[in-house]
PDB file of C-alpha atoms in Angstrom:
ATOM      1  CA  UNK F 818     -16.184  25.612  -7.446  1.00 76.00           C
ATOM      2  CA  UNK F 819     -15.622  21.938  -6.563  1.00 85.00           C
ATOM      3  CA  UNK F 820     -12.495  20.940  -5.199  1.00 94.00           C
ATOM      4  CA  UNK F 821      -9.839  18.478  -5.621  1.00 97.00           C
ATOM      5  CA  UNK F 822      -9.176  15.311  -4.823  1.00 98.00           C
ATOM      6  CA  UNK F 823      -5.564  13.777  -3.871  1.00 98.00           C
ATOM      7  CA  UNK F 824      -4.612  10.201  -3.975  1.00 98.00           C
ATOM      8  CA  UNK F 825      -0.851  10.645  -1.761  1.00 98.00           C
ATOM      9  CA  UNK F 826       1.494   7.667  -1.475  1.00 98.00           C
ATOM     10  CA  UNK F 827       3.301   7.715   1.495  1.00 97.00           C
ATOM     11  CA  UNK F 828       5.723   5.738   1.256  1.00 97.00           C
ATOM     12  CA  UNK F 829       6.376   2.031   2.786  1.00 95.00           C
ATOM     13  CA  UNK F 830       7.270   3.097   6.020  1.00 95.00           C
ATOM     14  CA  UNK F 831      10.158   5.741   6.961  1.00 96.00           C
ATOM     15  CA  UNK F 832       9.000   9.391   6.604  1.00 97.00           C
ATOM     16  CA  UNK F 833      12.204  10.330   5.221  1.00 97.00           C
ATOM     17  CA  UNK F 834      11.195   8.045   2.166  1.00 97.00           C
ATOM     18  CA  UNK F 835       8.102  10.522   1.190  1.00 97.00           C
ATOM     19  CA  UNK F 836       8.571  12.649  -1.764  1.00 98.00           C
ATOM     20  CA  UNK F 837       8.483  16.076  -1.987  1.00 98.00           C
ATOM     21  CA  UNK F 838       5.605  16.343  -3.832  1.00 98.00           C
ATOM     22  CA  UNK F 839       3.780  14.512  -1.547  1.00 98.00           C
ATOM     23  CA  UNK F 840       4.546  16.591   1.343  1.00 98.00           C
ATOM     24  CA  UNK F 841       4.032  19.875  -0.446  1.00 98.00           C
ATOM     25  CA  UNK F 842       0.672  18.365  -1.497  1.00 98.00           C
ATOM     26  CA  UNK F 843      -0.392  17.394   2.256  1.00 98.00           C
ATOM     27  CA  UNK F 844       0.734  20.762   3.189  1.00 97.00           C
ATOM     28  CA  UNK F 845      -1.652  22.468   0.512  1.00 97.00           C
ATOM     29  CA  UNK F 846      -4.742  20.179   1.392  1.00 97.00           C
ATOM     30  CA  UNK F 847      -7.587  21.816   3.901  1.00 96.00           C
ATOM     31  CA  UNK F 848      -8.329  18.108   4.673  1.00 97.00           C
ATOM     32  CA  UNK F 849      -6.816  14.979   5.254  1.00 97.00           C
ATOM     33  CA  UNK F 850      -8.196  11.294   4.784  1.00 96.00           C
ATOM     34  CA  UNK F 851      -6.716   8.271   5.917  1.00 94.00           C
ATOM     35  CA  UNK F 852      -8.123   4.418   5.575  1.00 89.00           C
ATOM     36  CA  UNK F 853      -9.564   4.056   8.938  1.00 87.00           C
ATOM     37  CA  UNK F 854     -12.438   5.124  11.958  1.00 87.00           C
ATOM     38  CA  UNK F 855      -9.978   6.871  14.218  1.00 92.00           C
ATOM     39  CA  UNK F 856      -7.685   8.857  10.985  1.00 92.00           C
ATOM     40  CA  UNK F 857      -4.837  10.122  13.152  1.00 93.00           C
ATOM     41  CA  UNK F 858      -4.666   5.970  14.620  1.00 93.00           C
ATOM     42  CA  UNK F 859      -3.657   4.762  10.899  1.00 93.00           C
ATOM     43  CA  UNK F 860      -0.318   3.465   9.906  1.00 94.00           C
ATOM     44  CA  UNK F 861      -0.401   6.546   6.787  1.00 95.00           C
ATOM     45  CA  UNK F 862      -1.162   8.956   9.128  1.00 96.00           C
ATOM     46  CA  UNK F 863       1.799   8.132  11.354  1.00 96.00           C
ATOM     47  CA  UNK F 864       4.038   8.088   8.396  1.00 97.00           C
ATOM     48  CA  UNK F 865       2.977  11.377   6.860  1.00 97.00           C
ATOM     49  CA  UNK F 866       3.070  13.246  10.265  1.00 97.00           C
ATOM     50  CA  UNK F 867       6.937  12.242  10.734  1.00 97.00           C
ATOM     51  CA  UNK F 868       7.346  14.100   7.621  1.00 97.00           C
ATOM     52  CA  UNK F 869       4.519  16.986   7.753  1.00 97.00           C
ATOM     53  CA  UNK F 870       4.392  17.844  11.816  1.00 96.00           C
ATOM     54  CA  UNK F 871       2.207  20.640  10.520  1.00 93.00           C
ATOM     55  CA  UNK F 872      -0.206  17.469   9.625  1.00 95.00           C
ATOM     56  CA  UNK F 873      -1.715  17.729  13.391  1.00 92.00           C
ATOM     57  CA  UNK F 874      -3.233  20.952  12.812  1.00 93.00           C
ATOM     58  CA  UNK F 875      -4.964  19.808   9.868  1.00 95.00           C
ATOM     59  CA  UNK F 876      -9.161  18.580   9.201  1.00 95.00           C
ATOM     60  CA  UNK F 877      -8.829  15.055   9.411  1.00 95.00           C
ATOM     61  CA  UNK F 878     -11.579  12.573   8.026  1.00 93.00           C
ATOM     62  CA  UNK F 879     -11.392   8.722   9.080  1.00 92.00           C
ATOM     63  CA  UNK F 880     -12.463   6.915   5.506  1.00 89.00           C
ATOM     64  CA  UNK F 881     -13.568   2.916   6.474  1.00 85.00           C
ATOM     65  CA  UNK F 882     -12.234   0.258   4.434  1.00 82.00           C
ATOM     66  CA  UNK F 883     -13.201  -3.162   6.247  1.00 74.00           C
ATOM     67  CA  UNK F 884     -10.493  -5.840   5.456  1.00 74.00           C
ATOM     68  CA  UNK F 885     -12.405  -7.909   3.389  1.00 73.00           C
ATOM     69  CA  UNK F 886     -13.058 -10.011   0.063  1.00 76.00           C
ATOM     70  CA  UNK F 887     -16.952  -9.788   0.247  1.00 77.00           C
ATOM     71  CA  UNK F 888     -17.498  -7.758  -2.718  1.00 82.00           C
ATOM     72  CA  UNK F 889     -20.897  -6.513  -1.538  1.00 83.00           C
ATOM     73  CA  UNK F 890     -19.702  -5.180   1.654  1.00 84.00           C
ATOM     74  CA  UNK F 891     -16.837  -3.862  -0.319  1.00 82.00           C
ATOM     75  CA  UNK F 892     -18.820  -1.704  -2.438  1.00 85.00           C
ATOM     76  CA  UNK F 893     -21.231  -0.425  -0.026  1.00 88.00           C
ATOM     77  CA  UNK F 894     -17.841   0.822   1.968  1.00 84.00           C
ATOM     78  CA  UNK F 895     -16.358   2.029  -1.245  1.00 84.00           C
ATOM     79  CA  UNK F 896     -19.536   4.005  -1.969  1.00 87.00           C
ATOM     80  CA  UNK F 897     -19.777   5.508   1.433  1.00 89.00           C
ATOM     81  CA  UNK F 898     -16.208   6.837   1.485  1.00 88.00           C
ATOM     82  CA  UNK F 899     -16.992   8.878  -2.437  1.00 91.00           C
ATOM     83  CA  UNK F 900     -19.961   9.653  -1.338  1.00 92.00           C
ATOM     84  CA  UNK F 901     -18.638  11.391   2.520  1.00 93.00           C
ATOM     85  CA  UNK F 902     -15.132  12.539   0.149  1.00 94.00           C
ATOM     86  CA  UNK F 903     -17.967  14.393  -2.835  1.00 94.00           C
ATOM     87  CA  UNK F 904     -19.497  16.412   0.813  1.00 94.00           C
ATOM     88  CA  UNK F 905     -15.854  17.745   1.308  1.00 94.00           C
ATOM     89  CA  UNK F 906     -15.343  18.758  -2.165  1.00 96.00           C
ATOM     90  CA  UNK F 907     -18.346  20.293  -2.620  1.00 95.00           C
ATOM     91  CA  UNK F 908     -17.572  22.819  -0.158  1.00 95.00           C
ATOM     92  CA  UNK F 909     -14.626  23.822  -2.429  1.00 96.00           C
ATOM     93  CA  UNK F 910     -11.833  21.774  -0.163  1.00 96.00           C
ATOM     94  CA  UNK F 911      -8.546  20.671  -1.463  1.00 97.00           C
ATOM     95  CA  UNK F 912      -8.416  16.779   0.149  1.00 97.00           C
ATOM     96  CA  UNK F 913      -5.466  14.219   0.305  1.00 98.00           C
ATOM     97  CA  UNK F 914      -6.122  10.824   0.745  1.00 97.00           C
ATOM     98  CA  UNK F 915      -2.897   8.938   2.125  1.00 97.00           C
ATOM     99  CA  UNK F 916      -2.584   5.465   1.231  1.00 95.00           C
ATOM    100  CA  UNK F 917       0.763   3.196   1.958  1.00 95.00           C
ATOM    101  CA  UNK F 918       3.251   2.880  -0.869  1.00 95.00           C
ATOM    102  CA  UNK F 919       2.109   4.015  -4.057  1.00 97.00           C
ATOM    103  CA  UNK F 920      -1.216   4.555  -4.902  1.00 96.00           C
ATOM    104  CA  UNK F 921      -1.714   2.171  -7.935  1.00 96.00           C
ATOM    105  CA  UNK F 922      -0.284  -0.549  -6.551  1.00 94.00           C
ATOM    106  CA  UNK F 923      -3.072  -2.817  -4.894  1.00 90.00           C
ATOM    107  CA  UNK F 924      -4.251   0.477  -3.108  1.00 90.00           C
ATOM    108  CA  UNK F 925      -8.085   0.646  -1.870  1.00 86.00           C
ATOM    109  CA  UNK F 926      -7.415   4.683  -2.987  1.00 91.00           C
ATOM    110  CA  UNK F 927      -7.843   3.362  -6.309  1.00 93.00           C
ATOM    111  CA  UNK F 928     -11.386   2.349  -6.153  1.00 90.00           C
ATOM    112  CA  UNK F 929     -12.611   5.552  -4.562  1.00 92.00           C
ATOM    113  CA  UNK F 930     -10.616   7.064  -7.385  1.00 95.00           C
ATOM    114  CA  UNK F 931     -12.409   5.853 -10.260  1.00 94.00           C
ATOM    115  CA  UNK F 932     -15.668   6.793  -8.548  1.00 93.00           C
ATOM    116  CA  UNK F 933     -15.070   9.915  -7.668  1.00 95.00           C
ATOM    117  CA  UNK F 934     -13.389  10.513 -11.396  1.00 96.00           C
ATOM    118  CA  UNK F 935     -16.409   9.304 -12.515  1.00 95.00           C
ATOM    119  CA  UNK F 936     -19.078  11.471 -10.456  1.00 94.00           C
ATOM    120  CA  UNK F 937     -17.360  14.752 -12.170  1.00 95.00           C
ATOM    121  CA  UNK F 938     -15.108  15.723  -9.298  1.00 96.00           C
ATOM    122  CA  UNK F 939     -11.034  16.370  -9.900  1.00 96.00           C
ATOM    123  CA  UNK F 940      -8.943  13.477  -8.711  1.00 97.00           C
ATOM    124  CA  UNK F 941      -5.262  13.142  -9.214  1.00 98.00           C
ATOM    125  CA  UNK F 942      -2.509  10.956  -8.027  1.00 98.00           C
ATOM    126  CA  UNK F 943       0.784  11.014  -6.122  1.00 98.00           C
ATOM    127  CA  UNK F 944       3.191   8.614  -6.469  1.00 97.00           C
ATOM    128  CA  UNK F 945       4.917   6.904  -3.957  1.00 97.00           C
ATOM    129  CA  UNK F 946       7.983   4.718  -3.289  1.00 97.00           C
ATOM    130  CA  UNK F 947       6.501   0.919  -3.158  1.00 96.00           C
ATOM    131  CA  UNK F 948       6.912  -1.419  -0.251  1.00 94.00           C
ATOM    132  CA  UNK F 949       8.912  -3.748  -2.818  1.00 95.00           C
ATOM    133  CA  UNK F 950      11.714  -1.466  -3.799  1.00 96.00           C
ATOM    134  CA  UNK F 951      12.410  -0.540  -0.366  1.00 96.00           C
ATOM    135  CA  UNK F 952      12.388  -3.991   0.763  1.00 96.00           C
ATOM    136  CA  UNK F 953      14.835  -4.451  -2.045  1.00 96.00           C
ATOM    137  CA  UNK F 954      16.947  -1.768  -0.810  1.00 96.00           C
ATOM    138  CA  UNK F 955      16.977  -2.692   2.655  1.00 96.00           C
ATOM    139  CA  UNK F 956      18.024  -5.820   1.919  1.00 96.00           C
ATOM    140  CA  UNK F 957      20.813  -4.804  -0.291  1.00 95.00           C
ATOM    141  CA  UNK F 958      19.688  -7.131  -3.271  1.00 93.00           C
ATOM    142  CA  UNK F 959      18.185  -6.063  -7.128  1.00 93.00           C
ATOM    143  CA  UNK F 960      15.246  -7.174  -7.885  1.00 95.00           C
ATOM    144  CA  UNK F 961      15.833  -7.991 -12.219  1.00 93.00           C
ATOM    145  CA  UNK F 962      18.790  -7.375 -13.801  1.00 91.00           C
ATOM    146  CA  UNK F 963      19.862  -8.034 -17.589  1.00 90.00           C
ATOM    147  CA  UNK F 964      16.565  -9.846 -19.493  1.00 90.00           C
ATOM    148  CA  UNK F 965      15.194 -10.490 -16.014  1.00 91.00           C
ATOM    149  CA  UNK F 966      11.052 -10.493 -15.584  1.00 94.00           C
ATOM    150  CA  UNK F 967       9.218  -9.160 -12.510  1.00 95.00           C
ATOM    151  CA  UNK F 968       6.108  -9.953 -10.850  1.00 94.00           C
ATOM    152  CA  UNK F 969       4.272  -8.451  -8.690  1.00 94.00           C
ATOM    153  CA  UNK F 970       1.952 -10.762  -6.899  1.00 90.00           C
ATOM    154  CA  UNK F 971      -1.170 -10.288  -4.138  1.00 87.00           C
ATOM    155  CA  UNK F 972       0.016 -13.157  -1.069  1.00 82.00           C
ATOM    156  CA  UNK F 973      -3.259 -13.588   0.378  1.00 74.00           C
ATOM    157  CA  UNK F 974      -4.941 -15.049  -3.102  1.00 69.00           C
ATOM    158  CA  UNK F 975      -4.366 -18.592  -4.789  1.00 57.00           C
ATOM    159  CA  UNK F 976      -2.159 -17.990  -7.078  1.00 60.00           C
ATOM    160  CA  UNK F 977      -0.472 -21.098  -8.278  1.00 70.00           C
ATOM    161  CA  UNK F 978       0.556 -19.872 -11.998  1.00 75.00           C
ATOM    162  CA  UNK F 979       2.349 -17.112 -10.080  1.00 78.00           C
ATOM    163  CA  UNK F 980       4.579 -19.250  -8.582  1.00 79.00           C
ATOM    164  CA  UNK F 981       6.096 -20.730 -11.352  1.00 81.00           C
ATOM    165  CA  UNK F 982       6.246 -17.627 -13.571  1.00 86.00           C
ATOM    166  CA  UNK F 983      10.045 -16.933 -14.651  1.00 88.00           C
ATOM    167  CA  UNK F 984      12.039 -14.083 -13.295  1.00 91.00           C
ATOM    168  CA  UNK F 985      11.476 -12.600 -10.040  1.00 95.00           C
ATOM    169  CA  UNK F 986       8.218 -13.076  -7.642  1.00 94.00           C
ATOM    170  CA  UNK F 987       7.386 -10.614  -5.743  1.00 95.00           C
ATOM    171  CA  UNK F 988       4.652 -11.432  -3.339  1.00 93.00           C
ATOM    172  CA  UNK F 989       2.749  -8.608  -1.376  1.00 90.00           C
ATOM    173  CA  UNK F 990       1.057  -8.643   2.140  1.00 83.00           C
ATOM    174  CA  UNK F 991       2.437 -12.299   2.845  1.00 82.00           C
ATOM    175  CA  UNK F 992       0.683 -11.551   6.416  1.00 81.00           C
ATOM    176  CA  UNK F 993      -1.394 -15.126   7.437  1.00 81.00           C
ATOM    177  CA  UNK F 994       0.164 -16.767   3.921  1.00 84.00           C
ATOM    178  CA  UNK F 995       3.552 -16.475   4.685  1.00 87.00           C
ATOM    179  CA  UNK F 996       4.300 -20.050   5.836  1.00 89.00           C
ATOM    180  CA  UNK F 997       2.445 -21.256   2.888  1.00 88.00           C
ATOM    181  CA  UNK F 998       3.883 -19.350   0.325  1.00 89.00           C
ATOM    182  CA  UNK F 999       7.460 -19.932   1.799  1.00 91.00           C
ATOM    183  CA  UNK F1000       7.209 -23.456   1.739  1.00 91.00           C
ATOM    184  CA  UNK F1001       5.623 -24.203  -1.617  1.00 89.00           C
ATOM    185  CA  UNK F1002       8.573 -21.762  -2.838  1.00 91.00           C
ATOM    186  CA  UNK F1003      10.820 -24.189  -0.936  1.00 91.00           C
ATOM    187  CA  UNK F1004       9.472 -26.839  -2.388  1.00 90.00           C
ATOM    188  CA  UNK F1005      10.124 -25.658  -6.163  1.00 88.00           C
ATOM    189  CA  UNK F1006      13.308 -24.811  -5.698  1.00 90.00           C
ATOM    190  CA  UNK F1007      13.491 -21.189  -5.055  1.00 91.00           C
ATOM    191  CA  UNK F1008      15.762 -18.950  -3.609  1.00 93.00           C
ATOM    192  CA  UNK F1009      14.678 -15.229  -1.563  1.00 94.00           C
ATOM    193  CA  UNK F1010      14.248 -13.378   1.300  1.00 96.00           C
ATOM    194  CA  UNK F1011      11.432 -11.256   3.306  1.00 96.00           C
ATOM    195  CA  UNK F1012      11.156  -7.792   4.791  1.00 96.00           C
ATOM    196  CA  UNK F1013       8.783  -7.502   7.155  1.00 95.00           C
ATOM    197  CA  UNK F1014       7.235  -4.172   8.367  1.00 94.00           C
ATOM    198  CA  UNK F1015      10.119  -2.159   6.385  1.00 94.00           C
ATOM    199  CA  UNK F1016      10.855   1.319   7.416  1.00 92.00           C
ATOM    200  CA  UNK F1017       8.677   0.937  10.358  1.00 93.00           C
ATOM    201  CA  UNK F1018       9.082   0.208  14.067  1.00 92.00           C
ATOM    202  CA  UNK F1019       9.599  -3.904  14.120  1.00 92.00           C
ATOM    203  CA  UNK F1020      11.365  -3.927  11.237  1.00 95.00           C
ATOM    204  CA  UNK F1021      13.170  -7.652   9.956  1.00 95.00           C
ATOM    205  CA  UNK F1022      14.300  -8.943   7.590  1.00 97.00           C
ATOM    206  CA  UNK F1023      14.783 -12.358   6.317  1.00 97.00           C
ATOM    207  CA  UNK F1024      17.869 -13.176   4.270  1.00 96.00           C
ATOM    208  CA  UNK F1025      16.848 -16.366   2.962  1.00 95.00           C
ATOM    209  CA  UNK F1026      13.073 -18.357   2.245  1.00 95.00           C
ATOM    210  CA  UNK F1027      14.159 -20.635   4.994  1.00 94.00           C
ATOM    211  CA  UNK F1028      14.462 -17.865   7.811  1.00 95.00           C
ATOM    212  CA  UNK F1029      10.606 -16.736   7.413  1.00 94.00           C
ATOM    213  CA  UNK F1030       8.431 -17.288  10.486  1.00 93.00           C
ATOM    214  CA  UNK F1031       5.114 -18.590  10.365  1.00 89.00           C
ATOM    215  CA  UNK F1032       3.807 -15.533  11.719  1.00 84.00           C
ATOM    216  CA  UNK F1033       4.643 -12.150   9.360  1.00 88.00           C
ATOM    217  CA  UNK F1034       2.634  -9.289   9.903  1.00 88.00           C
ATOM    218  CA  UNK F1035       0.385  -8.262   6.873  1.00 86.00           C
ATOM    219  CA  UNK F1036       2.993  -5.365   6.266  1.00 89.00           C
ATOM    220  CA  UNK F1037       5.555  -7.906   4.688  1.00 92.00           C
ATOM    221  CA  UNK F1038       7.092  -8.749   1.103  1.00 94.00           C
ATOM    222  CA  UNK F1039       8.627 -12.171  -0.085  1.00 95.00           C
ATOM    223  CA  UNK F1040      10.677 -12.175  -2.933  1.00 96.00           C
ATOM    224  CA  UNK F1041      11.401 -15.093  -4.821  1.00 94.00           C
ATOM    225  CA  UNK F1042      14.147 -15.892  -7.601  1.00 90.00           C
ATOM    226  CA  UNK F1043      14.448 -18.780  -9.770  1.00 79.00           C
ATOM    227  CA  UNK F1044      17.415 -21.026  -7.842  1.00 68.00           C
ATOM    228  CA  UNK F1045      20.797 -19.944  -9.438  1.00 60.00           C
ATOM    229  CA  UNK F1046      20.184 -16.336 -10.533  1.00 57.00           C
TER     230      UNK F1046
END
């Protein structure tokens, strides 16, 4: 019988910020993947093992996912990592996959996922707290109140309709486009703040759009309100 496959958000950084059902279903797994060559190396990993210490004992599979937009060397790494996940389940394995945040939020889990969905095998996913609420907390701000809209925007793409939708912007892995982003939000008006690396080691945050450095990590969130709300 084939076995299972797990899609486990850790969290956005803090191990204390995993849910329970994520640990109890890293516990129950015979095999562990993270996104990277060297598995126990990866930001997820880390994460997981601060809340599972039983995680070092564990199978652990390094799954590739080259930071890239070429879609055709996207695929053929998407492909690889069903097709080396499919050679674990077929021996009957129970296998998480840890991913940052939430799974189904911008996740590369997602695309492995459908594929593996899609090939026959069991695949299932854990939630996780997102990078944006815990920003939000750490910051001690809401994110919408009352009639309020949110969006939830990807940084690193051209987006110029996103940043004049109403409501609240949230803009993920600002990383290289931070000083960009910040200043065309600037320039229109707006009024935010940035977390950067949240719940991890190097953690700051920014308490207004005029405090952000040119040079945030990848592992940072702006967040953008119209001026006056």
């Amino acid at each position: 019988m084939a076995g299972i496959l797990y899609g486990v958000g850790v969290g956005p950084g803090d191990p204390e910020l995993m849910t329970l059902q994520a640990v109890r279903v890293i516990r129950a797994c015979d095999v562990i993947l993270a996104p990277g060559r060297e598995p126990k190396e990866t930001v997820a990993w880390k994460i997981a093992a601060g809340a599972v210490p039983e995680l070092a004992e564990k199978e652990a599979v390094g799954i590739h996912m080259p930071m890239t937009k070429d879609p055709d060397i996207l695929q053929r790494a998407h492909q690889e990592a069903v097709d080396r996940i499919k050679a674990e389940l077929e021996k009957g394995k129970k296998a998480a996959f840890l991913t940052l945040g939430d799974p189904c939020i911008y996740s590369t889990y997602l695309y492995v996922h459908r594929k593996v969905q899609a090939a026959g095998y069991q695949a299932e996913i854990i939630s996780g707290i997102p990078s944006f609420i815990a920003a939000a907390a750490a910051v001690g701000e809401g994110l919408v109140e009352n009639s309020q809209m949110l969006h939830v925007i990807p940084a690193s793409y051209p987006s110029g309709e996103g940043m004049v939708l109403p409501g609240t912007r949230v803009l993920m892995k600002a990383g290289k486009a931070a000083a960009q982003v910040r200043d065309e939000l600037i320039l229109r008006g707006a009024q935010g703040w940035a977390v950067e690396r949240c719940g991890m080691e190097g953690e700051r945050i920014f308490h207004s759009l005029d405090e952000i450095p040119d040079d945030l990590s990848y592992y940072s969130i702006i967040v953008a309100k119209e001026a006056g709300e």
